[in-house]
Amino acid sequence: ERALRFSLQGPGPAFAMIAGFEGPASRIIFGTARLRETPAPFEVLDAAWGAGVNCFDLARSYGDGESERIFGEWLSSRAIPRRSVRLITKGGAGSQATQWAATLDEAVLEAELKASLAALGVPYVDCYMLHRDDESRDVSA
């Protein structure tokens, strides 16, 4: 917790406006890739939130969706209003079994986004990103 507090006390504003986000986002974005491996994930998230972090990086591929589920349970258990938190999640990365190969099919991405929203228990995310690019696909198309 001390390290998180220190990180937010640096020079310049601790929050910034990001186009498309509902409100200001902390300049420190908390990554959740290993949240399911953390012995006390709610305590870690409480420390980040208490230090002023309101922006969280998630992904469908983190722990096969477990990180999103844990984060969603924490968000609900703390009764944090959706408008107070900035959520970034990602899809299209496949799984460890496929070595996170890009899966950029529109139906797959839509299903992953719906699964993310359900796991998080929220109606929307602030930013949805592709976790991998597919070098075989022309991005200009």
PDB file of N, CA, C and O in Angstrom, residues 46-96:
ATOM      1  N   ASP A  46      -8.127  -3.289  -2.605  1.00  0.00           N
ATOM      2  CA  ASP A  46      -8.446  -2.251  -1.615  1.00  0.00           C
ATOM      3  C   ASP A  46      -7.293  -1.264  -1.463  1.00  0.00           C
ATOM      4  O   ASP A  46      -7.509  -0.051  -1.359  1.00  0.00           O
ATOM      5  N   ALA A  47      -6.059  -1.784  -1.444  1.00  0.00           N
ATOM      6  CA  ALA A  47      -4.882  -0.914  -1.296  1.00  0.00           C
ATOM      7  C   ALA A  47      -4.747   0.008  -2.500  1.00  0.00           C
ATOM      8  O   ALA A  47      -4.471   1.204  -2.347  1.00  0.00           O
ATOM      9  N   ALA A  48      -4.951  -0.535  -3.697  1.00  0.00           N
ATOM     10  CA  ALA A  48      -4.866   0.296  -4.901  1.00  0.00           C
ATOM     11  C   ALA A  48      -5.947   1.364  -4.886  1.00  0.00           C
ATOM     12  O   ALA A  48      -5.678   2.549  -5.116  1.00  0.00           O
ATOM     13  N   TRP A  49      -7.169   0.959  -4.598  1.00  0.00           N
ATOM     14  CA  TRP A  49      -8.296   1.901  -4.554  1.00  0.00           C
ATOM     15  C   TRP A  49      -8.052   2.963  -3.468  1.00  0.00           C
ATOM     16  O   TRP A  49      -8.259   4.151  -3.700  1.00  0.00           O
ATOM     17  N   GLY A  50      -7.601   2.534  -2.322  1.00  0.00           N
ATOM     18  CA  GLY A  50      -7.330   3.456  -1.224  1.00  0.00           C
ATOM     19  C   GLY A  50      -6.214   4.436  -1.533  1.00  0.00           C
ATOM     20  O   GLY A  50      -6.175   5.544  -0.985  1.00  0.00           O
ATOM     21  N   ALA A  51      -5.308   4.047  -2.425  1.00  0.00           N
ATOM     22  CA  ALA A  51      -4.208   4.923  -2.823  1.00  0.00           C
ATOM     23  C   ALA A  51      -4.621   5.892  -3.931  1.00  0.00           C
ATOM     24  O   ALA A  51      -3.831   6.724  -4.343  1.00  0.00           O
ATOM     25  N   GLY A  52      -5.845   5.757  -4.401  1.00  0.00           N
ATOM     26  CA  GLY A  52      -6.336   6.686  -5.416  1.00  0.00           C
ATOM     27  C   GLY A  52      -6.409   6.121  -6.822  1.00  0.00           C
ATOM     28  O   GLY A  52      -6.787   6.826  -7.746  1.00  0.00           O
ATOM     29  N   VAL A  53      -6.064   4.864  -7.004  1.00  0.00           N
ATOM     30  CA  VAL A  53      -6.158   4.254  -8.327  1.00  0.00           C
ATOM     31  C   VAL A  53      -7.631   3.992  -8.641  1.00  0.00           C
ATOM     32  O   VAL A  53      -8.333   3.368  -7.845  1.00  0.00           O
ATOM     33  N   ASN A  54      -8.084   4.486  -9.793  1.00  0.00           N
ATOM     34  CA  ASN A  54      -9.471   4.210 -10.192  1.00  0.00           C
ATOM     35  C   ASN A  54      -9.541   3.609 -11.597  1.00  0.00           C
ATOM     36  O   ASN A  54     -10.618   3.405 -12.129  1.00  0.00           O
ATOM     37  N   CYS A  55      -8.385   3.317 -12.181  1.00  0.00           N
ATOM     38  CA  CYS A  55      -8.330   2.780 -13.540  1.00  0.00           C
ATOM     39  C   CYS A  55      -7.664   1.405 -13.492  1.00  0.00           C
ATOM     40  O   CYS A  55      -6.561   1.263 -12.951  1.00  0.00           O
ATOM     41  N   PHE A  56      -8.352   0.410 -14.053  1.00  0.00           N
ATOM     42  CA  PHE A  56      -7.899  -0.973 -13.948  1.00  0.00           C
ATOM     43  C   PHE A  56      -7.825  -1.617 -15.324  1.00  0.00           C
ATOM     44  O   PHE A  56      -8.726  -1.473 -16.143  1.00  0.00           O
ATOM     45  N   ASP A  57      -6.730  -2.341 -15.553  1.00  0.00           N
ATOM     46  CA  ASP A  57      -6.479  -3.056 -16.796  1.00  0.00           C
ATOM     47  C   ASP A  57      -6.826  -4.527 -16.591  1.00  0.00           C
ATOM     48  O   ASP A  57      -6.249  -5.191 -15.727  1.00  0.00           O
ATOM     49  N   LEU A  58      -7.757  -5.012 -17.387  1.00  0.00           N
ATOM     50  CA  LEU A  58      -8.216  -6.393 -17.299  1.00  0.00           C
ATOM     51  C   LEU A  58      -8.121  -7.035 -18.679  1.00  0.00           C
ATOM     52  O   LEU A  58      -7.865  -6.354 -19.665  1.00  0.00           O
ATOM     53  N   ALA A  59      -8.339  -8.319 -18.752  1.00  0.00           N
ATOM     54  CA  ALA A  59      -8.400  -9.004 -20.046  1.00  0.00           C
ATOM     55  C   ALA A  59      -9.083 -10.345 -19.861  1.00  0.00           C
ATOM     56  O   ALA A  59      -8.967 -10.979 -18.813  1.00  0.00           O
ATOM     57  N   ARG A  60      -9.784 -10.741 -20.882  1.00  0.00           N
ATOM     58  CA  ARG A  60     -10.480 -12.026 -20.857  1.00  0.00           C
ATOM     59  C   ARG A  60      -9.485 -13.173 -20.679  1.00  0.00           C
ATOM     60  O   ARG A  60      -9.791 -14.196 -20.079  1.00  0.00           O
ATOM     61  N   SER A  61      -8.284 -13.004 -21.186  1.00  0.00           N
ATOM     62  CA  SER A  61      -7.292 -14.076 -21.135  1.00  0.00           C
ATOM     63  C   SER A  61      -6.548 -14.151 -19.799  1.00  0.00           C
ATOM     64  O   SER A  61      -5.853 -15.133 -19.547  1.00  0.00           O
ATOM     65  N   TYR A  62      -6.695 -13.160 -18.934  1.00  0.00           N
ATOM     66  CA  TYR A  62      -5.999 -13.203 -17.644  1.00  0.00           C
ATOM     67  C   TYR A  62      -6.660 -14.250 -16.755  1.00  0.00           C
ATOM     68  O   TYR A  62      -7.793 -14.085 -16.294  1.00  0.00           O
ATOM     69  N   GLY A  63      -5.949 -15.333 -16.551  1.00  0.00           N
ATOM     70  CA  GLY A  63      -6.485 -16.408 -15.717  1.00  0.00           C
ATOM     71  C   GLY A  63      -7.720 -17.046 -16.299  1.00  0.00           C
ATOM     72  O   GLY A  63      -8.588 -17.494 -15.549  1.00  0.00           O
ATOM     73  N   ASP A  64      -7.828 -17.074 -17.633  1.00  0.00           N
ATOM     74  CA  ASP A  64      -9.009 -17.636 -18.302  1.00  0.00           C
ATOM     75  C   ASP A  64     -10.296 -16.994 -17.785  1.00  0.00           C
ATOM     76  O   ASP A  64     -11.301 -17.670 -17.555  1.00  0.00           O
ATOM     77  N   GLY A  65     -10.254 -15.692 -17.572  1.00  0.00           N
ATOM     78  CA  GLY A  65     -11.435 -14.954 -17.127  1.00  0.00           C
ATOM     79  C   GLY A  65     -11.545 -14.791 -15.621  1.00  0.00           C
ATOM     80  O   GLY A  65     -12.397 -14.050 -15.129  1.00  0.00           O
ATOM     81  N   GLU A  66     -10.699 -15.473 -14.869  1.00  0.00           N
ATOM     82  CA  GLU A  66     -10.774 -15.410 -13.401  1.00  0.00           C
ATOM     83  C   GLU A  66     -10.451 -14.019 -12.856  1.00  0.00           C
ATOM     84  O   GLU A  66     -11.048 -13.590 -11.877  1.00  0.00           O
ATOM     85  N   SER A  67      -9.517 -13.325 -13.469  1.00  0.00           N
ATOM     86  CA  SER A  67      -9.178 -11.986 -12.980  1.00  0.00           C
ATOM     87  C   SER A  67     -10.373 -11.051 -13.098  1.00  0.00           C
ATOM     88  O   SER A  67     -10.645 -10.261 -12.198  1.00  0.00           O
ATOM     89  N   GLU A  68     -11.100 -11.146 -14.210  1.00  0.00           N
ATOM     90  CA  GLU A  68     -12.302 -10.320 -14.363  1.00  0.00           C
ATOM     91  C   GLU A  68     -13.361 -10.713 -13.330  1.00  0.00           C
ATOM     92  O   GLU A  68     -14.015  -9.843 -12.746  1.00  0.00           O
ATOM     93  N   ARG A  69     -13.530 -12.010 -13.111  1.00  0.00           N
ATOM     94  CA  ARG A  69     -14.530 -12.467 -12.131  1.00  0.00           C
ATOM     95  C   ARG A  69     -14.182 -11.969 -10.739  1.00  0.00           C
ATOM     96  O   ARG A  69     -15.042 -11.436 -10.019  1.00  0.00           O
ATOM     97  N   ILE A  70     -12.923 -12.106 -10.343  1.00  0.00           N
ATOM     98  CA  ILE A  70     -12.485 -11.646  -9.016  1.00  0.00           C
ATOM     99  C   ILE A  70     -12.676 -10.141  -8.904  1.00  0.00           C
ATOM    100  O   ILE A  70     -13.196  -9.647  -7.896  1.00  0.00           O
ATOM    101  N   PHE A  71     -12.268  -9.416  -9.937  1.00  0.00           N
ATOM    102  CA  PHE A  71     -12.428  -7.960  -9.895  1.00  0.00           C
ATOM    103  C   PHE A  71     -13.901  -7.581  -9.786  1.00  0.00           C
ATOM    104  O   PHE A  71     -14.270  -6.700  -9.012  1.00  0.00           O
ATOM    105  N   GLY A  72     -14.749  -8.248 -10.554  1.00  0.00           N
ATOM    106  CA  GLY A  72     -16.184  -7.974 -10.492  1.00  0.00           C
ATOM    107  C   GLY A  72     -16.761  -8.238  -9.111  1.00  0.00           C
ATOM    108  O   GLY A  72     -17.584  -7.466  -8.613  1.00  0.00           O
ATOM    109  N   GLU A  73     -16.324  -9.314  -8.470  1.00  0.00           N
ATOM    110  CA  GLU A  73     -16.786  -9.609  -7.108  1.00  0.00           C
ATOM    111  C   GLU A  73     -16.317  -8.529  -6.137  1.00  0.00           C
ATOM    112  O   GLU A  73     -17.069  -8.112  -5.257  1.00  0.00           O
ATOM    113  N   TRP A  74     -15.074  -8.090  -6.294  1.00  0.00           N
ATOM    114  CA  TRP A  74     -14.552  -7.029  -5.426  1.00  0.00           C
ATOM    115  C   TRP A  74     -15.348  -5.742  -5.634  1.00  0.00           C
ATOM    116  O   TRP A  74     -15.772  -5.117  -4.660  1.00  0.00           O
ATOM    117  N   LEU A  75     -15.565  -5.370  -6.871  1.00  0.00           N
ATOM    118  CA  LEU A  75     -16.292  -4.138  -7.178  1.00  0.00           C
ATOM    119  C   LEU A  75     -17.686  -4.165  -6.549  1.00  0.00           C
ATOM    120  O   LEU A  75     -18.112  -3.206  -5.908  1.00  0.00           O
ATOM    121  N   SER A  76     -18.361  -5.291  -6.691  1.00  0.00           N
ATOM    122  CA  SER A  76     -19.699  -5.443  -6.124  1.00  0.00           C
ATOM    123  C   SER A  76     -19.670  -5.449  -4.594  1.00  0.00           C
ATOM    124  O   SER A  76     -20.488  -4.790  -3.944  1.00  0.00           O
ATOM    125  N   SER A  77     -18.718  -6.172  -4.021  1.00  0.00           N
ATOM    126  CA  SER A  77     -18.659  -6.290  -2.559  1.00  0.00           C
ATOM    127  C   SER A  77     -18.331  -4.969  -1.878  1.00  0.00           C
ATOM    128  O   SER A  77     -18.677  -4.763  -0.715  1.00  0.00           O
ATOM    129  N   ARG A  78     -17.684  -4.073  -2.598  1.00  0.00           N
ATOM    130  CA  ARG A  78     -17.320  -2.764  -2.035  1.00  0.00           C
ATOM    131  C   ARG A  78     -18.336  -1.687  -2.390  1.00  0.00           C
ATOM    132  O   ARG A  78     -18.187  -0.540  -1.985  1.00  0.00           O
ATOM    133  N   ALA A  79     -19.367  -2.060  -3.143  1.00  0.00           N
ATOM    134  CA  ALA A  79     -20.422  -1.131  -3.561  1.00  0.00           C
ATOM    135  C   ALA A  79     -19.841   0.126  -4.200  1.00  0.00           C
ATOM    136  O   ALA A  79     -20.316   1.234  -3.978  1.00  0.00           O
ATOM    137  N   ILE A  80     -18.812  -0.067  -5.015  1.00  0.00           N
ATOM    138  CA  ILE A  80     -18.203   1.061  -5.719  1.00  0.00           C
ATOM    139  C   ILE A  80     -19.077   1.367  -6.928  1.00  0.00           C
ATOM    140  O   ILE A  80     -19.316   0.496  -7.768  1.00  0.00           O
ATOM    141  N   PRO A  81     -19.561   2.605  -7.036  1.00  0.00           N
ATOM    142  CA  PRO A  81     -20.413   2.947  -8.187  1.00  0.00           C
ATOM    143  C   PRO A  81     -19.642   2.795  -9.500  1.00  0.00           C
ATOM    144  O   PRO A  81     -18.472   3.174  -9.590  1.00  0.00           O
ATOM    145  N   ARG A  82     -20.287   2.255 -10.501  1.00  0.00           N
ATOM    146  CA  ARG A  82     -19.637   2.051 -11.800  1.00  0.00           C
ATOM    147  C   ARG A  82     -19.037   3.351 -12.335  1.00  0.00           C
ATOM    148  O   ARG A  82     -17.971   3.353 -12.929  1.00  0.00           O
ATOM    149  N   ARG A  83     -19.706   4.465 -12.124  1.00  0.00           N
ATOM    150  CA  ARG A  83     -19.220   5.743 -12.660  1.00  0.00           C
ATOM    151  C   ARG A  83     -17.930   6.223 -11.985  1.00  0.00           C
ATOM    152  O   ARG A  83     -17.276   7.124 -12.479  1.00  0.00           O
ATOM    153  N   SER A  84     -17.540   5.579 -10.877  1.00  0.00           N
ATOM    154  CA  SER A  84     -16.339   5.991 -10.137  1.00  0.00           C
ATOM    155  C   SER A  84     -15.074   5.260 -10.585  1.00  0.00           C
ATOM    156  O   SER A  84     -13.978   5.624 -10.182  1.00  0.00           O
ATOM    157  N   VAL A  85     -15.235   4.222 -11.389  1.00  0.00           N
ATOM    158  CA  VAL A  85     -14.093   3.386 -11.770  1.00  0.00           C
ATOM    159  C   VAL A  85     -13.959   3.368 -13.291  1.00  0.00           C
ATOM    160  O   VAL A  85     -14.950   3.438 -14.003  1.00  0.00           O
ATOM    161  N   ARG A  86     -12.732   3.313 -13.765  1.00  0.00           N
ATOM    162  CA  ARG A  86     -12.453   3.242 -15.204  1.00  0.00           C
ATOM    163  C   ARG A  86     -11.961   1.830 -15.511  1.00  0.00           C
ATOM    164  O   ARG A  86     -10.968   1.377 -14.925  1.00  0.00           O
ATOM    165  N   LEU A  87     -12.642   1.160 -16.421  1.00  0.00           N
ATOM    166  CA  LEU A  87     -12.326  -0.234 -16.740  1.00  0.00           C
ATOM    167  C   LEU A  87     -11.854  -0.362 -18.177  1.00  0.00           C
ATOM    168  O   LEU A  87     -12.533   0.062 -19.109  1.00  0.00           O
ATOM    169  N   ILE A  88     -10.687  -0.961 -18.327  1.00  0.00           N
ATOM    170  CA  ILE A  88     -10.125  -1.277 -19.632  1.00  0.00           C
ATOM    171  C   ILE A  88     -10.031  -2.801 -19.677  1.00  0.00           C
ATOM    172  O   ILE A  88      -9.470  -3.415 -18.775  1.00  0.00           O
ATOM    173  N   THR A  89     -10.608  -3.410 -20.689  1.00  0.00           N
ATOM    174  CA  THR A  89     -10.431  -4.845 -20.841  1.00  0.00           C
ATOM    175  C   THR A  89     -10.088  -5.156 -22.286  1.00  0.00           C
ATOM    176  O   THR A  89     -10.188  -4.290 -23.164  1.00  0.00           O
ATOM    177  N   LYS A  90      -9.638  -6.381 -22.493  1.00  0.00           N
ATOM    178  CA  LYS A  90      -9.143  -6.753 -23.804  1.00  0.00           C
ATOM    179  C   LYS A  90      -9.668  -8.129 -24.188  1.00  0.00           C
ATOM    180  O   LYS A  90     -10.012  -8.921 -23.333  1.00  0.00           O
ATOM    181  N   GLY A  91      -9.702  -8.364 -25.479  1.00  0.00           N
ATOM    182  CA  GLY A  91     -10.112  -9.658 -25.996  1.00  0.00           C
ATOM    183  C   GLY A  91      -9.332  -9.990 -27.247  1.00  0.00           C
ATOM    184  O   GLY A  91      -8.487  -9.220 -27.703  1.00  0.00           O
ATOM    185  N   GLY A  92      -9.618 -11.135 -27.810  1.00  0.00           N
ATOM    186  CA  GLY A  92      -9.000 -11.535 -29.059  1.00  0.00           C
ATOM    187  C   GLY A  92      -7.635 -12.170 -28.918  1.00  0.00           C
ATOM    188  O   GLY A  92      -6.884 -12.241 -29.882  1.00  0.00           O
ATOM    189  N   ALA A  93      -7.316 -12.665 -27.712  1.00  0.00           N
ATOM    190  CA  ALA A  93      -5.978 -13.225 -27.499  1.00  0.00           C
ATOM    191  C   ALA A  93      -5.950 -14.735 -27.396  1.00  0.00           C
ATOM    192  O   ALA A  93      -4.898 -15.306 -27.188  1.00  0.00           O
ATOM    193  N   GLY A  94      -7.053 -15.388 -27.537  1.00  0.00           N
ATOM    194  CA  GLY A  94      -7.043 -16.840 -27.397  1.00  0.00           C
ATOM    195  C   GLY A  94      -6.723 -17.232 -25.965  1.00  0.00           C
ATOM    196  O   GLY A  94      -6.927 -16.468 -25.030  1.00  0.00           O
ATOM    197  N   SER A  95      -6.189 -18.420 -25.792  1.00  0.00           N
ATOM    198  CA  SER A  95      -5.872 -18.907 -24.451  1.00  0.00           C
ATOM    199  C   SER A  95      -4.428 -19.413 -24.417  1.00  0.00           C
ATOM    200  O   SER A  95      -3.749 -19.466 -25.443  1.00  0.00           O
ATOM    201  N   GLN A  96      -3.998 -19.797 -23.235  1.00  0.00           N
ATOM    202  CA  GLN A  96      -2.650 -20.332 -23.100  1.00  0.00           C
ATOM    203  C   GLN A  96      -2.481 -21.582 -23.976  1.00  0.00           C
ATOM    204  O   GLN A  96      -1.422 -21.813 -24.545  1.00  0.00           O
TER     205      GLN A  96
END
